[in-house]
mmCIF file of C-alpha atoms in Angstrom:
data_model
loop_
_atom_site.group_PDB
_atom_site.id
_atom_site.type_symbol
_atom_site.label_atom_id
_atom_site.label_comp_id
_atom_site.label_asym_id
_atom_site.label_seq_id
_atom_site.Cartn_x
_atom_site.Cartn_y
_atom_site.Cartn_z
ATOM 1 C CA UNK A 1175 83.257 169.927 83.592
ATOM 2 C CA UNK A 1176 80.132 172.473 83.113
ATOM 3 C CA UNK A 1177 81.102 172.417 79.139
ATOM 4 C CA UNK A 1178 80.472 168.689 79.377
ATOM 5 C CA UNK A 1179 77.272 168.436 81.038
ATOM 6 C CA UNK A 1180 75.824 170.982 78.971
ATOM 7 C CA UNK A 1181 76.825 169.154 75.274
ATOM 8 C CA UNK A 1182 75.352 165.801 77.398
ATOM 9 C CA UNK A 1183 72.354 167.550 78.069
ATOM 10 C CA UNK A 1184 72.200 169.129 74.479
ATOM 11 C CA UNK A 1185 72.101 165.286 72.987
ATOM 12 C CA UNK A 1186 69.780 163.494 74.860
ATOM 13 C CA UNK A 1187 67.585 166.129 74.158
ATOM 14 C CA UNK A 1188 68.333 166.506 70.436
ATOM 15 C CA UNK A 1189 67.909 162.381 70.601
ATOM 16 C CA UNK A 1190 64.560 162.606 72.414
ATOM 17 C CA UNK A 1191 63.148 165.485 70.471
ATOM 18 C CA UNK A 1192 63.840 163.573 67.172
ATOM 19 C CA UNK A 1193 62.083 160.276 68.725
ATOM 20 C CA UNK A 1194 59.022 162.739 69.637
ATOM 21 C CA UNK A 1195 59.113 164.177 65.852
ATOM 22 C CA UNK A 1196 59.597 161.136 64.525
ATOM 23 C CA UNK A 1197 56.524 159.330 66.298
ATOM 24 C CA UNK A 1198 54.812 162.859 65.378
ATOM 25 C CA UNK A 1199 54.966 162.586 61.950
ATOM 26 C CA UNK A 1200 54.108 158.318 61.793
ATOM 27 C CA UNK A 1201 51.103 159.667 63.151
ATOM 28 C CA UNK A 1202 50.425 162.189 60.621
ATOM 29 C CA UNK A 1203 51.242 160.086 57.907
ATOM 30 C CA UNK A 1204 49.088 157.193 59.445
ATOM 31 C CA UNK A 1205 46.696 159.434 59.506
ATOM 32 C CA UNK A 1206 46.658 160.827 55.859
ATOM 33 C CA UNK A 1207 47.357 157.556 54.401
ATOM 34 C CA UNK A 1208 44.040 156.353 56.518
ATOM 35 C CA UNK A 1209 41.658 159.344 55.343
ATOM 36 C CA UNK A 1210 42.979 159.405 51.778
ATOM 37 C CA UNK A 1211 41.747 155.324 51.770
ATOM 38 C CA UNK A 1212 38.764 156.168 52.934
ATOM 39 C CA UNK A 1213 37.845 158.760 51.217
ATOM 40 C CA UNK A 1214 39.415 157.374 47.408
ATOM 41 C CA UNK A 1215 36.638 155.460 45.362
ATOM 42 C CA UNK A 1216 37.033 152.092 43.592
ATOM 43 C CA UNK A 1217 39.008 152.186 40.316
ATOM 44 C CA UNK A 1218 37.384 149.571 38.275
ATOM 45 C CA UNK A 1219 38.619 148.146 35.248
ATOM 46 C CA UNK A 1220 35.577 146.236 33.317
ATOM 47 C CA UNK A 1221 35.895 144.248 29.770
ATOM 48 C CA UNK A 1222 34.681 141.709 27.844
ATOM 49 C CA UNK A 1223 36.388 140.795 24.850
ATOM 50 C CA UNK A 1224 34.506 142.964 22.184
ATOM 51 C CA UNK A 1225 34.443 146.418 24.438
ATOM 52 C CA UNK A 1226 36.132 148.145 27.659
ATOM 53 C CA UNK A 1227 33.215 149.604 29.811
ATOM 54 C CA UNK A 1228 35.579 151.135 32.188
ATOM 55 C CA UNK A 1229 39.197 152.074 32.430
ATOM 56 C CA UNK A 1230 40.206 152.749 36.388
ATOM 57 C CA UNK A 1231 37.461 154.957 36.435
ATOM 58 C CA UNK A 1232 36.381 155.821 39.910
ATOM 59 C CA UNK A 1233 33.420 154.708 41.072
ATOM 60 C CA UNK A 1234 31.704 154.293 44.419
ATOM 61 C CA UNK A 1235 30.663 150.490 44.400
ATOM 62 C CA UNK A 1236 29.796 147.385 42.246
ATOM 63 C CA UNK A 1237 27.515 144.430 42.812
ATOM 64 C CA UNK A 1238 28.362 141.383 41.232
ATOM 65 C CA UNK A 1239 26.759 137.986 40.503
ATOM 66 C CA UNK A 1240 29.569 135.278 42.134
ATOM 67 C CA UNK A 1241 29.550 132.382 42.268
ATOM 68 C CA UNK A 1242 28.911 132.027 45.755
ATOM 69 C CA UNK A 1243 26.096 134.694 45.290
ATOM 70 C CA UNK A 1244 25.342 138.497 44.556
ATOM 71 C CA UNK A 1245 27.958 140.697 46.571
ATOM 72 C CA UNK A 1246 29.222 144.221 46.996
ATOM 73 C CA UNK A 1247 32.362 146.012 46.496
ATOM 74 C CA UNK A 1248 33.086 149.352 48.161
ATOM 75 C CA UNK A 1249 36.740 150.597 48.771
ATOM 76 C CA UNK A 1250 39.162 149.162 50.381
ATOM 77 C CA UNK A 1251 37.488 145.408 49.987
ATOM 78 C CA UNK A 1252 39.481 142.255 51.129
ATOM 79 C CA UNK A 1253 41.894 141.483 48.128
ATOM 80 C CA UNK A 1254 39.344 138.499 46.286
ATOM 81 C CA UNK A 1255 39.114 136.260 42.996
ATOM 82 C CA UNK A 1256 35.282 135.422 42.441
ATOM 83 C CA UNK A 1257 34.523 134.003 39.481
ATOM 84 C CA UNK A 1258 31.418 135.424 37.909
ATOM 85 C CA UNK A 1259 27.968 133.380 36.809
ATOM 86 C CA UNK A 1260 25.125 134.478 34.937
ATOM 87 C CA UNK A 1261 23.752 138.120 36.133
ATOM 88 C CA UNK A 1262 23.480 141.629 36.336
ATOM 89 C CA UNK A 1263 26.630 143.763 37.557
ATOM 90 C CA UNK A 1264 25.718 147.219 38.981
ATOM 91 C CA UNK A 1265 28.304 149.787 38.664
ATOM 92 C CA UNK A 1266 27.149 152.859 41.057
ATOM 93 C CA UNK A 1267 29.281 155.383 39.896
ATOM 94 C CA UNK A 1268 29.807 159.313 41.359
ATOM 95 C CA UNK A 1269 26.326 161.191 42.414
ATOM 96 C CA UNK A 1270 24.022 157.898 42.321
ATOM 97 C CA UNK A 1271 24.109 156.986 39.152
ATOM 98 C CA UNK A 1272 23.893 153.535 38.598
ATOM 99 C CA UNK A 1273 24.606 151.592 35.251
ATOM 100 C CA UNK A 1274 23.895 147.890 34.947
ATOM 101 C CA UNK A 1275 25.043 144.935 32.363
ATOM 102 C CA UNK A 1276 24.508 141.837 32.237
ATOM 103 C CA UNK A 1277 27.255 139.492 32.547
ATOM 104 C CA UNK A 1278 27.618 135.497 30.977
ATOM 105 C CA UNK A 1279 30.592 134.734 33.261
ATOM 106 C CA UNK A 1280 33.823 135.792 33.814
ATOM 107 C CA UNK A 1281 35.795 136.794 36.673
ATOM 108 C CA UNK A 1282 36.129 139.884 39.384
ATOM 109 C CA UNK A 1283 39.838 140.502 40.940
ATOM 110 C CA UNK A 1284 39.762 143.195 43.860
ATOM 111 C CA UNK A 1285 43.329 143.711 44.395
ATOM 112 C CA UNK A 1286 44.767 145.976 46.922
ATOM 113 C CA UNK A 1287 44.825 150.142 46.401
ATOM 114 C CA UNK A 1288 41.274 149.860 45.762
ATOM 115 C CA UNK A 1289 41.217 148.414 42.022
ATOM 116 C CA UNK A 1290 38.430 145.747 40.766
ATOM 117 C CA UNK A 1291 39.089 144.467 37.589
ATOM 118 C CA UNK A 1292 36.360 142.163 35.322
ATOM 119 C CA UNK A 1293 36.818 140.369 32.992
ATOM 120 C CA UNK A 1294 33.818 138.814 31.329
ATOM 121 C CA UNK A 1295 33.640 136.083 28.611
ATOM 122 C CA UNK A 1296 30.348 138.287 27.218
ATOM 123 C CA UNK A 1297 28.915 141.493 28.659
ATOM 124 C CA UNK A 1298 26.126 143.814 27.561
ATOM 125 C CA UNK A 1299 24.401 147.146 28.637
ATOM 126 C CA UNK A 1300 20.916 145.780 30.368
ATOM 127 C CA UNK A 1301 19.210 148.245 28.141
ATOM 128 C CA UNK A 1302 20.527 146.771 25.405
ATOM 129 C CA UNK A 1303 19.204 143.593 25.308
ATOM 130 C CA UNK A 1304 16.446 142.470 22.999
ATOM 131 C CA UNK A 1305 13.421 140.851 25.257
ATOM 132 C CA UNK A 1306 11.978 139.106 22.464
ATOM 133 C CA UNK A 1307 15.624 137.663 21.843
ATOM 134 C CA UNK A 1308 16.163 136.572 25.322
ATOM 135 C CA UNK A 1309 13.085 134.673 25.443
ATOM 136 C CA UNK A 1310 13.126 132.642 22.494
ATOM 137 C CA UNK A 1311 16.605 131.734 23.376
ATOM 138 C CA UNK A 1312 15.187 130.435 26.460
ATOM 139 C CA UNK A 1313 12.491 128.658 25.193
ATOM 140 C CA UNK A 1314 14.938 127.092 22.824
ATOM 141 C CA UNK A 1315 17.272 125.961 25.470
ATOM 142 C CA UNK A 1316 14.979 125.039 27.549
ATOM 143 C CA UNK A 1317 13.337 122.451 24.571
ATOM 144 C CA UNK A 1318 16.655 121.354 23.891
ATOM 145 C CA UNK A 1319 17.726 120.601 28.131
ATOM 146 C CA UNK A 1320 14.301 118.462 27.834
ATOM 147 C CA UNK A 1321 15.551 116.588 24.891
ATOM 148 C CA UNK A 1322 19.093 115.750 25.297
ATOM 149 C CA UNK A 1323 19.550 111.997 25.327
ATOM 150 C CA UNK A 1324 23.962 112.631 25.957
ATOM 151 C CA UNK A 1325 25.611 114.275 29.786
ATOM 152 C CA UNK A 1326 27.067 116.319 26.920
ATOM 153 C CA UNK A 1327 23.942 117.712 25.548
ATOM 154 C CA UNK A 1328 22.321 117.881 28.698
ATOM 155 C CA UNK A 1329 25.377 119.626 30.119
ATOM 156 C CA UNK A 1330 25.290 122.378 26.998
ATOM 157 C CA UNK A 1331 21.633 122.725 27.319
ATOM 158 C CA UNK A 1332 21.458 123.099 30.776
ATOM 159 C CA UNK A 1333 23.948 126.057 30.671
ATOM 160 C CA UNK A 1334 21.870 127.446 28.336
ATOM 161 C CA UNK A 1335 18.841 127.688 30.092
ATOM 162 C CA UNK A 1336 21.117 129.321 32.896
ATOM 163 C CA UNK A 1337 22.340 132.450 30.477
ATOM 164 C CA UNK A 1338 18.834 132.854 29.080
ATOM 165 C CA UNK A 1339 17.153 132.550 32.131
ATOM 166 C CA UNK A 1340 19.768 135.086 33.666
ATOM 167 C CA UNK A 1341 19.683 136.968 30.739
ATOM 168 C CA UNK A 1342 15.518 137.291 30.585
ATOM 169 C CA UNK A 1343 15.214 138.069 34.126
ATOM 170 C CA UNK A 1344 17.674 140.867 33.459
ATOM 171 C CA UNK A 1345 15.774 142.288 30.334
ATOM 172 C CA UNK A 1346 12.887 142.122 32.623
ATOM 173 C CA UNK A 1347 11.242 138.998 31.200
#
């Protein structure tokens, strides 16, 4: 009989130990999986079809211009599709640094795992736009909105004026 109380003993501890452990270690893992989240940066993915700007680089956030109006992205974001309008994305990446393009349209997909991928139908370097360009186009568009006799013209011109005006603003017109 003592042999058999002793091996009962020996189980239900084994068993309850291994429970303990194994609630022990959830924990931990919980834990790390919660801190490395935290503490990972955005990997961003950002094209147009003429050039890659960034290739899952890590970067600390993004602003974009949606549709529904100018948001940020940090890590761990709600999984989102916005579709992109006329404006200025700001990518800040590591240390502060900040870089900033201007956008036509296009869309932003933040997907789970902290990854943000754009896609824009055209996308340029603020910097890099010519002032002098960006206003005449406006001025153009704008001449041709006021003239347009069609929806179809009108339509055209109108989104026009919307780049240009989008596009001026961000040259600092």
């Amino acid at each position: 009989g003592h042999y058999g109380r002793g091996t009962q003993f020996s189980t239900m501890f084994v068993r309850r130990a291994g429970a303990v452990f194994r609630a022990l270690n959830s924990v931990r893992f919980a834990a790390t999986e919660a801190k490395e989240a935290a503490s990972s940066n955005l990997r961003l993915s950002f094209a147009a079809p003429h050039q890659a700007f960034y290739t899952k680089e890590g970067v600390e956030m993004v602003t974009v211009p949606g549709e529904s109006g100018v948001f940020g992205i940090l890590p761990n974001h709600v999984p989102t599709v916005a579709k992109l309008q006329p404006g200025v994305i700001v990518v800040k990446e590591k240390e502060g640094v900040e870089k900033r393009f201007f956008v036509s349209s296009g869309f932003a997909i933040i997907s789970p795992k902290n990854e943000l991928t754009i896609n824009a139908v055209e996308a340029v370097p603020v910097e890099n736009i010519d002032k002098d360009l960006a206003r005449k186009g406006l001025d153009e568009y704008s001449a041709k909105l006021a003239s347009a006799t069609t929806d179809l013209d009108k339509a055209r011109a109108q989104i026009g004026v919307d780049v240009h005006r989008a596009l001026a603003a961000a040259a600092g017109v």
